[in-house]
Structure formats: C-alpha cells, structure tokens
Coordinates of C-alpha atoms in Angstrom, one line a residue:
X1 CA 254.1 32.4 79.3
X2 CA 253.9 29.9 82.3
X3 CA 252.2 29.1 85.8
X4 CA 255.0 30.0 88.0
X5 CA 253.2 29.6 91.2
X6 CA 249.9 28.5 92.6
X7 CA 248.1 30.2 95.7
X8 CA 245.2 28.8 97.7
X9 CA 243.3 31.5 99.6
X10 CA 240.3 30.8 101.9
X11 CA 237.3 32.8 101.2
X12 CA 233.8 33.1 101.7
X13 CA 230.7 31.6 99.3
X14 CA 227.7 33.4 98.6
X15 CA 225.5 31.3 100.8
X16 CA 225.5 28.6 103.1
X17 CA 225.5 25.0 103.1
X18 CA 222.5 22.9 104.4
X19 CA 221.8 19.9 105.3
X20 CA 218.6 18.7 103.0
X21 CA 217.8 15.6 104.6
X22 CA 217.1 17.3 107.8
X23 CA 215.2 19.9 106.3
X24 CA 212.9 17.5 104.4
X25 CA 212.5 15.6 107.3
X26 CA 211.1 18.9 109.2
X27 CA 213.4 20.7 111.1
X28 CA 211.7 24.0 111.9
X29 CA 213.4 27.5 111.2
X30 CA 214.2 29.7 113.7
X31 CA 215.0 33.1 112.4
X32 CA 217.4 32.1 109.7
X33 CA 219.0 29.3 111.5
X34 CA 217.5 25.4 111.7
X35 CA 216.9 24.0 114.8
X36 CA 217.6 20.3 115.4
X37 CA 220.8 18.1 114.7
X38 CA 222.2 17.3 111.3
X39 CA 221.2 13.7 109.9
X40 CA 223.9 14.0 107.0
X41 CA 227.7 13.2 107.2
X42 CA 230.2 16.2 107.0
X43 CA 227.7 18.5 108.8
X44 CA 228.4 19.9 112.2
X45 CA 225.1 21.9 111.9
X46 CA 221.9 21.9 109.8
X47 CA 222.8 25.3 108.3
X48 CA 226.6 26.3 108.2
X49 CA 228.4 29.3 106.3
X50 CA 229.6 28.9 102.7
X51 CA 233.2 28.4 102.4
X52 CA 235.3 28.1 99.6
X53 CA 238.9 28.3 98.1
X54 CA 240.2 30.4 95.7
X55 CA 242.9 29.1 93.5
X56 CA 245.3 31.6 91.8
X57 CA 247.4 30.4 88.9
X58 CA 250.4 33.3 89.0
X59 CA 251.9 33.5 85.4
X60 CA 255.4 34.8 84.5
X61 CA 254.1 38.2 83.4
X62 CA 252.4 38.8 86.8
X63 CA 248.8 38.0 85.9
X64 CA 246.8 36.0 88.4
X65 CA 244.0 33.6 86.6
X66 CA 241.3 32.7 89.3
X67 CA 239.0 30.2 90.0
X68 CA 237.3 29.3 93.0
X69 CA 236.6 25.7 94.8
X70 CA 232.9 26.0 95.9
X71 CA 230.4 22.9 96.9
X72 CA 226.7 23.5 96.3
X73 CA 224.2 24.3 99.2
X74 CA 222.9 20.9 99.5
X75 CA 226.4 18.7 99.4
X76 CA 226.4 15.0 100.4
X77 CA 223.1 13.9 99.0
X78 CA 222.0 12.2 95.6
X79 CA 225.4 11.1 95.0
X80 CA 227.4 14.2 95.7
X81 CA 230.5 14.8 97.6
X82 CA 230.2 15.7 101.2
X83 CA 231.6 19.3 101.8
X84 CA 235.2 19.7 102.9
X85 CA 236.6 22.2 105.3
X86 CA 238.9 24.8 103.5
X87 CA 242.4 23.3 105.1
X88 CA 241.3 19.8 103.6
X89 CA 240.7 21.4 99.9
X90 CA 244.2 23.5 100.5
X91 CA 246.1 20.1 101.3
X92 CA 244.7 18.5 98.3
X93 CA 245.2 21.3 95.8
X94 CA 249.0 21.9 97.2
X95 CA 249.6 18.2 97.3
X96 CA 248.1 16.9 94.3
X97 CA 247.5 20.0 91.8
X98 CA 250.5 22.3 92.5
X99 CA 253.2 19.9 91.4
X100 CA 251.1 19.0 88.0
X101 CA 250.7 22.7 87.2
X102 CA 253.5 24.9 88.2
X103 CA 256.2 25.3 85.3
X104 CA 253.8 24.4 82.6
X105 CA 252.3 26.7 79.8
X106 CA 248.6 27.2 79.6
X107 CA 248.4 26.5 75.8
X108 CA 244.9 24.9 75.7
X109 CA 242.0 24.5 78.1
X110 CA 240.5 21.5 77.4
X111 CA 243.7 19.6 77.3
X112 CA 244.6 20.9 80.7
X113 CA 241.3 20.7 82.3
X114 CA 240.5 17.0 81.3
X115 CA 244.2 16.3 82.7
X116 CA 243.3 17.7 85.9
X117 CA 239.8 16.2 86.1
X118 CA 241.1 12.8 85.5
X119 CA 243.5 12.7 88.3
X120 CA 243.2 10.1 90.6
X121 CA 244.2 9.8 94.3
X122 CA 243.9 6.4 95.9
X123 CA 242.1 5.1 92.8
X124 CA 239.4 8.3 93.2
X125 CA 238.9 11.4 91.5
X126 CA 239.9 14.5 93.2
X127 CA 236.7 16.4 95.3
X128 CA 234.6 18.1 92.7
X129 CA 235.3 21.4 94.4
X130 CA 239.0 21.2 93.5
X131 CA 238.4 20.0 89.9
X132 CA 235.7 22.5 89.6
X133 CA 238.0 25.6 90.9
X134 CA 241.3 24.7 89.7
X135 CA 239.9 24.2 86.1
X136 CA 238.3 27.9 86.0
X137 CA 241.6 29.2 86.6
X138 CA 242.8 27.2 83.8
X139 CA 240.3 28.7 81.7
X140 CA 240.9 32.0 82.8
X141 CA 244.9 31.8 82.1
X142 CA 244.3 30.5 78.8
X143 CA 242.1 33.5 78.0
X144 CA 244.5 36.0 79.5
X145 CA 247.5 34.1 77.0
X146 CA 245.7 34.2 74.2
X147 CA 244.1 38.1 75.0
X148 CA 240.3 36.8 74.7
X149 CA 237.5 36.2 76.8
X150 CA 236.8 32.8 78.4
X151 CA 233.7 32.4 76.1
X152 CA 236.0 32.7 73.2
X153 CA 238.0 30.1 74.7
X154 CA 235.4 27.7 75.1
X155 CA 233.8 28.5 71.7
X156 CA 236.9 27.8 69.8
X157 CA 238.3 25.1 71.4
X158 CA 235.2 23.2 71.2
X159 CA 233.8 24.3 67.9
X160 CA 230.4 25.5 69.2
X161 CA 229.6 27.5 66.4
X162 CA 227.2 29.8 68.5
X163 CA 226.9 33.7 68.8
X164 CA 228.6 34.8 72.1
X165 CA 225.2 36.7 73.4
X166 CA 223.7 36.7 76.9
X167 CA 221.4 34.3 77.7
X168 CA 218.3 34.2 80.1
X169 CA 219.1 34.5 83.5
X170 CA 217.5 32.3 86.2
X171 CA 216.7 34.3 89.1
X172 CA 216.4 32.6 92.8
X173 CA 214.5 33.9 95.7
X174 CA 215.5 31.8 98.5
X175 CA 212.9 32.0 101.3
X176 CA 212.2 35.7 100.7
X177 CA 210.0 34.4 98.0
X178 CA 207.3 37.3 97.7
X179 CA 209.6 40.5 97.8
X180 CA 212.2 38.9 95.8
X181 CA 209.6 38.1 93.0
X182 CA 209.0 42.2 92.5
X183 CA 212.8 42.4 92.3
X184 CA 212.9 39.9 89.7
X185 CA 210.1 41.4 87.6
X186 CA 211.6 45.0 87.6
X187 CA 214.8 43.7 86.6
X188 CA 213.0 41.5 83.9
X189 CA 214.5 38.1 85.1
X190 CA 214.1 36.0 82.2
X191 CA 213.0 33.2 84.5
X192 CA 211.9 33.3 88.0
X193 CA 211.4 32.8 90.7
X194 CA 213.0 29.5 91.9
X195 CA 211.1 29.4 95.5
X196 CA 213.0 26.8 97.6
X197 CA 210.3 24.7 97.9
X198 CA 211.9 22.5 100.3
X199 CA 209.7 21.4 103.3
X200 CA 206.2 20.1 103.0
X201 CA 204.8 21.6 105.9
X202 CA 205.6 25.0 105.4
X203 CA 205.9 25.4 101.6
X204 CA 204.1 22.5 99.7
X205 CA 201.2 21.8 101.9
X206 CA 200.0 18.5 102.7
X207 CA 198.2 18.4 99.4
X208 CA 200.0 20.9 97.5
X209 CA 197.7 23.6 98.3
X210 CA 200.2 26.1 99.6
X211 CA 202.5 25.9 96.6
X212 CA 199.4 26.0 94.3
X213 CA 198.6 29.4 95.6
X214 CA 202.0 30.5 95.4
X215 CA 202.3 29.4 91.6
X216 CA 199.0 31.7 91.3
X217 CA 200.4 34.4 93.1
X218 CA 203.6 34.6 91.3
X219 CA 201.5 34.4 87.8
X220 CA 199.3 37.3 89.1
X221 CA 202.0 39.3 90.3
X222 CA 203.9 39.4 87.0
X223 CA 200.9 40.0 84.9
X224 CA 200.0 43.0 87.4
X225 CA 204.1 44.6 87.6
X226 CA 205.6 44.2 84.6
X227 CA 206.1 47.3 82.8
X228 CA 205.4 45.8 79.1
X229 CA 203.1 42.9 78.0
X230 CA 205.7 41.0 75.9
X231 CA 207.6 40.6 79.1
X232 CA 207.0 36.8 79.4
X233 CA 209.1 35.2 81.9
X234 CA 209.5 31.4 82.3
X235 CA 208.2 30.5 85.7
X236 CA 210.6 27.8 87.3
X237 CA 210.1 26.4 90.6
X238 CA 212.7 24.2 92.5
X239 CA 210.8 21.6 94.5
X240 CA 213.2 19.4 95.7
X241 CA 211.0 16.3 95.8
X242 CA 208.3 17.6 97.8
X243 CA 205.5 17.2 95.3
X244 CA 206.2 13.6 95.3
X245 CA 206.5 13.6 99.3
X246 CA 203.0 15.3 99.5
X247 CA 201.3 12.4 97.2
X248 CA 203.2 9.7 98.5
X249 CA 205.2 9.3 95.1
X250 CA 201.7 8.3 93.4
X251 CA 202.7 9.6 89.7
X252 CA 199.1 9.7 88.9
X253 CA 198.1 12.1 91.2
X254 CA 201.3 13.8 90.8
X255 CA 200.7 14.2 87.3
X256 CA 197.0 15.6 87.8
X257 CA 198.6 18.1 90.4
X258 CA 201.3 19.4 88.0
X259 CA 198.7 19.8 85.3
X260 CA 196.4 21.8 87.3
X261 CA 199.3 24.1 88.1
X262 CA 200.2 24.4 84.4
X263 CA 196.4 25.9 83.7
X264 CA 197.4 28.1 86.6
X265 CA 200.3 29.6 85.3
X266 CA 199.1 30.1 81.7
X267 CA 200.1 31.8 79.6
X268 CA 203.6 31.6 81.3
X269 CA 205.6 28.2 80.5
X270 CA 205.8 26.5 83.7
X271 CA 209.0 24.4 85.0
X272 CA 208.9 22.7 88.0
X273 CA 212.4 20.9 89.1
X274 CA 212.8 17.7 91.2
X275 CA 208.8 17.0 91.3
X276 CA 210.4 13.5 92.7
X277 CA 212.7 12.3 94.7
X278 CA 213.3 8.1 94.1
X279 CA 216.2 8.0 96.2
X280 CA 218.3 6.4 93.7
X281 CA 219.5 7.3 90.5
X282 CA 217.7 4.1 88.6
X283 CA 214.6 4.8 90.0
X284 CA 214.8 8.4 89.5
X285 CA 215.0 8.2 85.9
X286 CA 212.2 5.9 85.5
X287 CA 210.0 7.8 87.7
X288 CA 210.8 11.1 85.7
X289 CA 210.5 9.3 82.5
X290 CA 207.0 7.7 83.2
X291 CA 206.0 11.0 84.7
X292 CA 207.2 12.9 81.8
X293 CA 205.0 10.7 79.9
X294 CA 202.1 10.7 81.6
X295 CA 202.0 14.7 81.6
X296 CA 202.2 14.4 77.6
X297 CA 199.6 12.2 77.4
X298 CA 197.3 14.7 79.3
X299 CA 198.5 17.6 76.7
X300 CA 200.2 19.0 79.7
X301 CA 202.8 21.6 78.8
X302 CA 204.5 21.8 81.8
X303 CA 208.2 20.9 81.8
X304 CA 210.1 18.6 84.4
X305 CA 213.4 19.6 85.1
X306 CA 216.1 16.9 86.0
X307 CA 218.5 17.9 89.2
X308 CA 219.5 15.4 92.2
X309 CA 221.0 12.3 91.0
X310 CA 221.9 14.1 87.8
X311 CA 225.3 15.1 88.9
X312 CA 228.2 14.1 86.6
X313 CA 228.3 13.9 82.6
X314 CA 227.5 10.4 82.8
X315 CA 224.5 10.9 84.8
X316 CA 223.4 13.6 82.4
X317 CA 223.8 11.6 79.5
X318 CA 221.7 8.6 81.2
X319 CA 219.0 11.0 81.8
X320 CA 218.9 12.2 78.1
X321 CA 219.1 8.9 77.0
X322 CA 216.0 7.7 79.0
X323 CA 214.1 10.9 78.1
X324 CA 213.8 11.6 81.9
X325 CA 213.5 15.3 81.4
X326 CA 212.7 18.5 79.4
X327 CA 215.2 20.6 81.1
X328 CA 218.6 19.1 82.2
X329 CA 220.1 21.2 85.3
X330 CA 224.0 21.1 84.5
X331 CA 224.7 22.0 88.1
X332 CA 228.4 23.1 87.2
X333 CA 230.0 22.3 90.8
X334 CA 228.5 19.1 90.5
X335 CA 230.4 18.1 87.1
X336 CA 233.8 18.8 88.8
X337 CA 236.1 20.3 85.9
X338 CA 234.3 23.0 83.8
X339 CA 235.3 21.1 80.7
X340 CA 232.6 18.4 82.0
X341 CA 230.2 21.3 81.9
X342 CA 230.8 22.4 78.6
X343 CA 230.4 18.9 77.2
X344 CA 227.3 18.3 79.1
X345 CA 225.7 21.7 78.0
X346 CA 226.7 20.5 74.4
X347 CA 225.1 17.0 74.9
X348 CA 221.7 18.3 76.0
X349 CA 221.7 20.9 73.2
X350 CA 222.3 18.3 70.8
X351 CA 219.5 16.1 72.3
X352 CA 216.9 18.9 71.7
X353 CA 216.6 19.8 75.4
X354 CA 216.5 23.0 77.3
X355 CA 220.3 23.4 78.3
X356 CA 220.2 25.0 81.8
X357 CA 223.7 26.1 83.3
X358 CA 223.2 25.8 86.6
X359 CA 225.1 25.8 89.8
X360 CA 224.3 26.9 93.6
X361 CA 223.9 30.1 95.3
X362 CA 226.6 28.8 97.6
X363 CA 229.2 29.6 94.8
X364 CA 231.4 32.9 94.4
X365 CA 231.8 35.9 92.2
X366 CA 234.7 34.3 90.2
X367 CA 232.7 31.0 89.6
X368 CA 229.6 32.9 88.4
X369 CA 231.6 35.0 85.9
X370 CA 233.3 31.4 84.6
X371 CA 229.6 30.1 84.2
X372 CA 228.4 33.1 82.5
X373 CA 231.3 32.6 79.6
X374 CA 230.5 29.1 79.4
X375 CA 226.9 29.5 79.3
X376 CA 227.2 32.0 76.2
X377 CA 230.2 30.0 74.5
X378 CA 227.8 26.8 74.8
X379 CA 224.5 28.6 73.9
X380 CA 222.9 27.7 76.9
X381 CA 218.9 28.3 77.2
X382 CA 219.4 29.7 80.8
X383 CA 221.9 30.5 83.3
X384 CA 221.6 30.8 87.2
X385 CA 222.2 34.3 88.7
X386 CA 224.5 33.5 91.4
X387 CA 226.0 33.6 94.0
X388 CA 223.4 34.0 97.2
X389 CA 220.0 34.5 97.5
X390 CA 219.8 38.3 97.1
X391 CA 218.8 38.7 93.4
X392 CA 220.0 41.9 92.6
X393 CA 223.6 41.0 93.2
X394 CA 223.7 37.8 91.7
X395 CA 221.9 39.4 88.5
X396 CA 224.3 42.4 88.3
X397 CA 227.4 39.9 88.5
X398 CA 226.3 37.5 86.0
X399 CA 224.3 39.9 83.8
X400 CA 227.1 42.5 83.7
X401 CA 229.4 39.7 82.8
X402 CA 227.7 38.8 79.9
X403 CA 226.9 41.9 78.7
X404 CA 230.9 43.1 78.8
X405 CA 231.8 39.9 77.2
X406 CA 229.5 40.1 74.6
X407 CA 230.4 43.7 73.8
X408 CA 233.8 42.7 73.6
X409 CA 233.4 40.0 71.0
X410 CA 231.0 42.3 68.8
X411 CA 233.7 45.1 68.9
X412 CA 236.4 42.2 67.8
X413 CA 234.1 40.9 64.8
X414 CA 233.2 44.9 63.9
X415 CA 236.8 46.1 63.7
X416 CA 237.6 42.9 61.9
X417 CA 234.6 43.6 59.3
X418 CA 235.2 47.4 59.4
X419 CA 239.1 48.6 60.0
X420 CA 239.7 52.0 61.3
X421 CA 243.1 53.4 61.0
X422 CA 245.0 52.7 64.3
X423 CA 246.2 55.3 66.8
X424 CA 249.8 55.3 67.9
X425 CA 251.0 55.9 71.3
X426 CA 251.6 59.4 70.4
X427 CA 248.1 60.2 69.7
X428 CA 248.9 60.3 65.8
X429 CA 246.9 58.6 63.4
X430 CA 248.7 56.2 61.0
X431 CA 248.2 56.3 57.5
X432 CA 245.8 54.2 56.1
X433 CA 247.8 51.5 53.4
X434 CA 246.5 51.6 50.0
X435 CA 247.1 49.8 47.0
X436 CA 246.9 51.6 43.5
X437 CA 245.3 54.5 45.1
X438 CA 242.4 52.0 46.7
X439 CA 241.0 52.3 49.9
X440 CA 242.7 49.6 52.7
X441 CA 239.8 47.2 52.7
X442 CA 240.9 45.2 50.0
X443 CA 244.5 45.4 51.3
X444 CA 244.1 44.8 54.9
X445 CA 246.1 41.6 56.0
X446 CA 245.3 38.9 58.7
X447 CA 248.7 38.6 60.7
X448 CA 249.4 36.3 63.5
X449 CA 252.4 37.4 65.3
X450 CA 254.2 34.9 67.7
X451 CA 257.4 33.9 69.1
X452 CA 259.2 30.6 69.3
X453 CA 258.8 27.8 71.7
X454 CA 262.2 28.6 73.7
X455 CA 262.0 32.3 73.7
X456 CA 260.0 34.0 76.7
X457 CA 260.5 37.9 75.7
X458 CA 257.2 39.8 75.1
X459 CA 258.3 43.5 74.7
X460 CA 259.2 42.5 70.7
X461 CA 255.8 41.1 70.1
X462 CA 254.3 43.9 71.5
X463 CA 256.4 46.2 69.5
X464 CA 255.5 44.5 66.3
X465 CA 251.9 44.4 67.1
X466 CA 251.7 48.0 67.4
X467 CA 253.7 48.7 64.5
X468 CA 251.3 46.1 62.2
X469 CA 248.1 47.6 63.4
X470 CA 249.4 51.2 62.7
X471 CA 249.7 50.1 59.1
X472 CA 245.9 48.9 59.3
X473 CA 246.3 45.3 59.5
X474 CA 244.5 42.9 62.0
X475 CA 246.9 41.1 64.3
X476 CA 246.4 38.0 66.6
X477 CA 249.3 38.0 69.2
X478 CA 249.9 34.6 70.4
X479 CA 252.3 35.8 72.9
X480 CA 255.7 34.1 74.1
X481 CA 256.8 30.3 74.5
X482 CA 254.4 29.1 71.9
X483 CA 254.4 25.6 71.2
X484 CA 254.8 24.1 67.7
X485 CA 251.3 22.3 67.9
X486 CA 249.9 25.7 69.1
X487 CA 250.9 27.7 66.2
X488 CA 249.8 24.9 63.8
X489 CA 246.3 24.8 65.4
X490 CA 245.9 28.8 65.4
X491 CA 247.1 29.1 61.8
X492 CA 244.7 26.4 60.4
X493 CA 242.2 27.6 62.5
X494 CA 242.5 31.4 61.8
X495 CA 244.1 31.2 58.1
X496 CA 246.1 34.2 58.3
X497 CA 247.6 36.0 55.4
X498 CA 251.0 36.2 57.1
X499 CA 252.9 34.7 60.2
X500 CA 255.3 37.0 62.1
X501 CA 257.9 34.9 64.0
X502 CA 260.0 37.1 66.4
X503 CA 262.5 36.0 68.4
X504 CA 265.5 37.6 70.2
X505 CA 267.1 34.9 72.6
X506 CA 269.5 33.8 69.9
X507 CA 267.9 30.6 69.0
X508 CA 265.7 31.5 66.2
X509 CA 267.6 30.0 63.4
X510 CA 267.1 26.4 65.4
X511 CA 263.6 26.6 66.4
X512 CA 262.4 28.4 63.0
X513 CA 263.6 25.6 60.7
X514 CA 261.6 23.2 63.0
X515 CA 258.5 25.5 63.1
X516 CA 258.5 26.4 59.4
X517 CA 258.5 22.4 58.6
X518 CA 255.5 21.9 60.8
X519 CA 253.9 24.8 58.9
X520 CA 254.8 23.7 55.5
X521 CA 253.5 20.3 56.1
X522 CA 250.1 21.3 56.2
X523 CA 248.2 21.3 52.8
X524 CA 245.5 23.8 54.1
X525 CA 248.5 26.4 54.7
X526 CA 249.8 26.1 51.1
X527 CA 249.5 29.8 50.4
X528 CA 250.5 31.1 53.9
X529 CA 253.2 33.6 53.6
X530 CA 255.7 33.1 56.7
X531 CA 258.7 35.7 58.2
X532 CA 261.1 35.4 60.7
X533 CA 263.3 38.2 62.6
X534 CA 265.0 39.2 65.5
X535 CA 268.2 38.0 67.0
X536 CA 268.3 34.6 65.3
X537 CA 271.8 33.2 65.8
X538 CA 274.9 34.1 67.3
X539 CA 276.9 34.5 64.3
X540 CA 278.4 37.9 63.5
X541 CA 276.4 40.6 61.9
X542 CA 276.6 40.4 58.2
X543 CA 276.8 36.5 58.1
X544 CA 274.6 35.2 55.3
X545 CA 274.6 31.8 56.7
X546 CA 271.7 32.0 59.1
X547 CA 269.3 33.8 56.4
X548 CA 270.3 31.4 53.6
X549 CA 269.6 28.6 55.8
X550 CA 265.9 29.7 57.0
X551 CA 265.0 30.7 53.5
X552 CA 265.9 27.5 52.5
X553 CA 264.1 25.6 55.2
X554 CA 260.9 27.6 53.9
X555 CA 260.4 31.2 55.0
X556 CA 259.1 33.8 52.5
X557 CA 261.6 36.6 54.3
X558 CA 264.3 36.8 57.2
X559 CA 264.8 39.9 59.1
X560 CA 268.1 39.9 61.0
X561 CA 269.0 41.9 64.0
X562 CA 270.3 45.2 62.7
X563 CA 267.9 45.3 59.6
X564 CA 266.0 48.7 59.5
X565 CA 262.3 48.3 60.6
X566 CA 261.6 50.0 57.1
X567 CA 262.5 47.1 55.5
X568 CA 259.8 45.0 57.5
X569 CA 257.1 48.0 56.7
X570 CA 257.6 47.9 52.6
X571 CA 257.5 43.7 52.9
X572 CA 254.1 44.5 54.3
X573 CA 253.3 46.9 51.9
X574 CA 254.4 45.0 49.0
X575 CA 252.4 41.9 50.4
X576 CA 249.5 43.8 50.7
X577 CA 249.2 45.0 47.4
X578 CA 249.8 41.4 46.1
X579 CA 247.0 40.2 47.9
X580 CA 244.5 43.0 46.5

C-alpha cells in the first residue's frame, strides 16, 4: 500500500484566532467581536475566523487518510508561530511535503512522523500547523494499513503498555461561563469549566474579586446540580496570567490568593492554569517553580498548570526538570508533529505529573479525534474536549471517538481470548477445528498473513484471511507491499504460530528467499512456522525447482499455483493438532 496523491483542502477551524496581547491590554468586546486594532504580528483584526488546511493522503486502495493543519486560538505569543493564511500553508505542503511522501508506503508512524517533523526549510522547521496536520494524516494512514485504530498504532510503536480506555474530558466554556457549566455538569465532564479568564477588568477583578466569586459559584453549582454525590469533577480554570496582573506579579500575594481559592473550591481539586506570565521562558519557569514551592509550604493543594512558554517537547522537558508545575498542558498544535505530543505525554507521566493532552478550541473534528486516540494510547490524565466553545459538540466528538475506539480494542481482545466460529460470506457457520475431539481453544493458531515487498495485490490476502478465520484461527493481515523490516518487527512483537506469505506477481521465489532468511536470523523466532504460496515464479507448472529452492531456504511448506486449497487447509489442521 502506497501514498499516490496528497491533497490540500482549505477548511474551517472550530473557533477563532485572537490577539491575546490586545485582549489582555484591555480591548473591549462589542458583542462577539473586539474593538480596537491588533498589536500582534499576523493579525488584521483582534478576532479572526479560524482557518485550517485538511491534508488528505490518498492511498492506492482509494482510502484518504486525513489530518488538519490548525493553529491555536492565541497564536504568535509566548514563542508560538504566527497564524498563516491557508494559501501559505498550501504552498508549504505542496512544495516541501508532497514530494517527500507521494510514492512511499505508510509502514511505521513514528519513523515517518519524525522525518516530517525534522524537515528544515531555509534552516528552520516547517510551521507547527503543517507538521501537526501532516503527521495526523500519517497516523491515520498507518492505522488504515494495519487495520487497527490510531490508538493501537501509538501504543504498539511506543510501547506505552497502557489499557486503551477513555480518559477524563476537560470541557471549556468560552465566554458563556455560566450556562456552559450546567451543560458540563449534566454531561458529567471530568474536568471543568476552563472559564476563559483572559481579562483583569471584566473577568478577574483588580483584587481578584470577580474570579473569586466565579470559583465559589462553580463549586456551589456542581454541588447543587449533580445527579449523584460521587460525581466530583476537577475544577480547572485558565487565567492567562491575569492573577499575576491583578497582584503585580507579587508571588506572595498570588500564593495567598490561590490558597484562598483552594479553600473555596473544596472538596473539589482546583487547578489554575497560567496564573502568571513572566514574558519569557526562563523567568516563567522560575516564577512557577517558586510559586509552586510557596503553595506547598502553605499546605495548599491547588495544582499549577503550565501553558504559555511551554510549547515544544524541549520546553516541556525544561518545565518538568525544574518542577515548575503539577500539570503540564501538552498543547498538541504547538508541538508540531503528533509524535512530539506522544513523547511529551509519556515524559510527563514518567515524571509523576498530571499529563494533560490539550490543544485549542480552534482545532477541527479531525485533529480532535486524533488527539483522543493519542490521549488514550499514552494514558493521559485528561484530554481537552474540542473544537469550539460549545461544550456539547466538543464532548460529543472527543467522547464518542474514545468510546468507539475503546470498544473496538476490547472486542479484539475478547475475540482473541474467546474465539467463536467464523461466519462465511454465505452466512453459514464454519466448522470448529478440533484436535482429538477436543475444543478449539487449545488448537487455535495465531496467523500472520502477508504479501512480499514487491507485490501490490490484495485480493489473495483477503481470501486467505477469510479462509483461515473460517477455520477458527486468529489472523493479522499486514497487507500488500510489506517491507522485510516490517514483517520481522511484527513477528517479533506478535510471536505468531505461523506466517503465511502469499504472492501472485511471479517474484515470490526471489522475495521469499530473502524474507525467510531475515526471519530465520532472529533467535526469538526459532519455533516460527513459515509457509509461502501463490504464483511464485515463471517456471512451467510441475517444475519442482522453485519449491525445492524455497524449502531449502527455510520455508516449512510451499503451495505453488495450481495446488488445491484443501492442501493448505490440511496443513493448518495438522499444525493446529501439533500445537495443541
């Protein structure tokens, strides 16, 4: 399976791009818009419609793997890339990405994503939105090729060893910070309400009084409106540095204020994101680390969340090493490649901190689904419900994706442990393979079906998968054009009972000799049975040389073109009996 085309499609993002500096400086709202002129580079207005570019990797089977290039709501601040017009994003992708990917096979996500993320243009990495969207599409392509979810690809390639299950959703209110809380409570969001506390005069108060009363109201509202007493959401507010602005960045006063908020929020856990903004990374790390120590000295349980100036994987490692936060907001669009989001979440978890798989309201449904898969695969503590600020739509998109993915993974696990007879395409039940009259369980084989690197045919692989499954065995179909390295990797990881290579392009005797040597070189695969079949060469039917050559090379059985399929069935039946 190969990428045959790359399409760029301008699309809408889920919210708006805002000039945070102008808003924090006091820009007044007029309805949904802001009055005044922008002050940040890249903005024509203080609030602009969110735009994105969908990247479609078209595969040779017709499937289009999608990823969306999106920027955060507050682009171009705290070290972030400035927002780019969709035309500029299209040009970057078509010029620098398409030539690299078209014609390649989406074999391994991690390798491909790291390659794209590491590309340099004029000595600089590509825009974060480009790297973010393209690597999403690569993850979707690899998942499609393997016939699994994106979460399983991440779990397996990074060895996360976590149960793929839904994680707590963090719902965000936007400016509708009262009615939205009711929606979150009714739908039992695990973390709420965000609050969008991005202005001192209107949302924080000169002495923090407006925000204090809002925290008090949210706590009371949860207690009053929850359907059951054991619903205990985390109260997480994003303050965009306005706490520090209200108190002149006096950390003693800030610590006292946060301690008071922690008492008001009790018994719920309180998290405050970006309480201060120092204006640069070094001072930000120092201020947050100092503030965190001051809170602990007071016995305060309020958790600090790092966001601004904590953009890249390298940034996150600095914040973690300095002990500058209790929660790290891994803001996926800011990290560029999705591979960096994976690495960051795992790093935060390893450090014993709260791993927040975040992002922005200005993303899309596609990027939201990708991040939902990543959050589950990495065992994140919470994931942002996005896109948009509407609560219901974001919780539906992210929540439903997690529910479906978790159900698929559970189903595969259940079927692997408790096999049932397969149903043929005619609807009839296939007989259960037994050994010495015993049940199927002890004789069920784990089979990898694969083609060779040079063969792009798929019909034969589908036929074999259906046949083997009807016989009651478990099948992993790696598809066509499988590189030798991928087959070796999958065999080492999955430890099958037998590998069935099928090729119909006439080159099987060449590819087969090479592949079987690679597999036989692995000590861990000493007991692996390997068979090959199909149109293996160009010799006339009945010529034993091809079969003898492949058997001598290391195959346990060879089924050349013209051999009755019953011979293959008998082989599997005998192998199942031996295995039992």
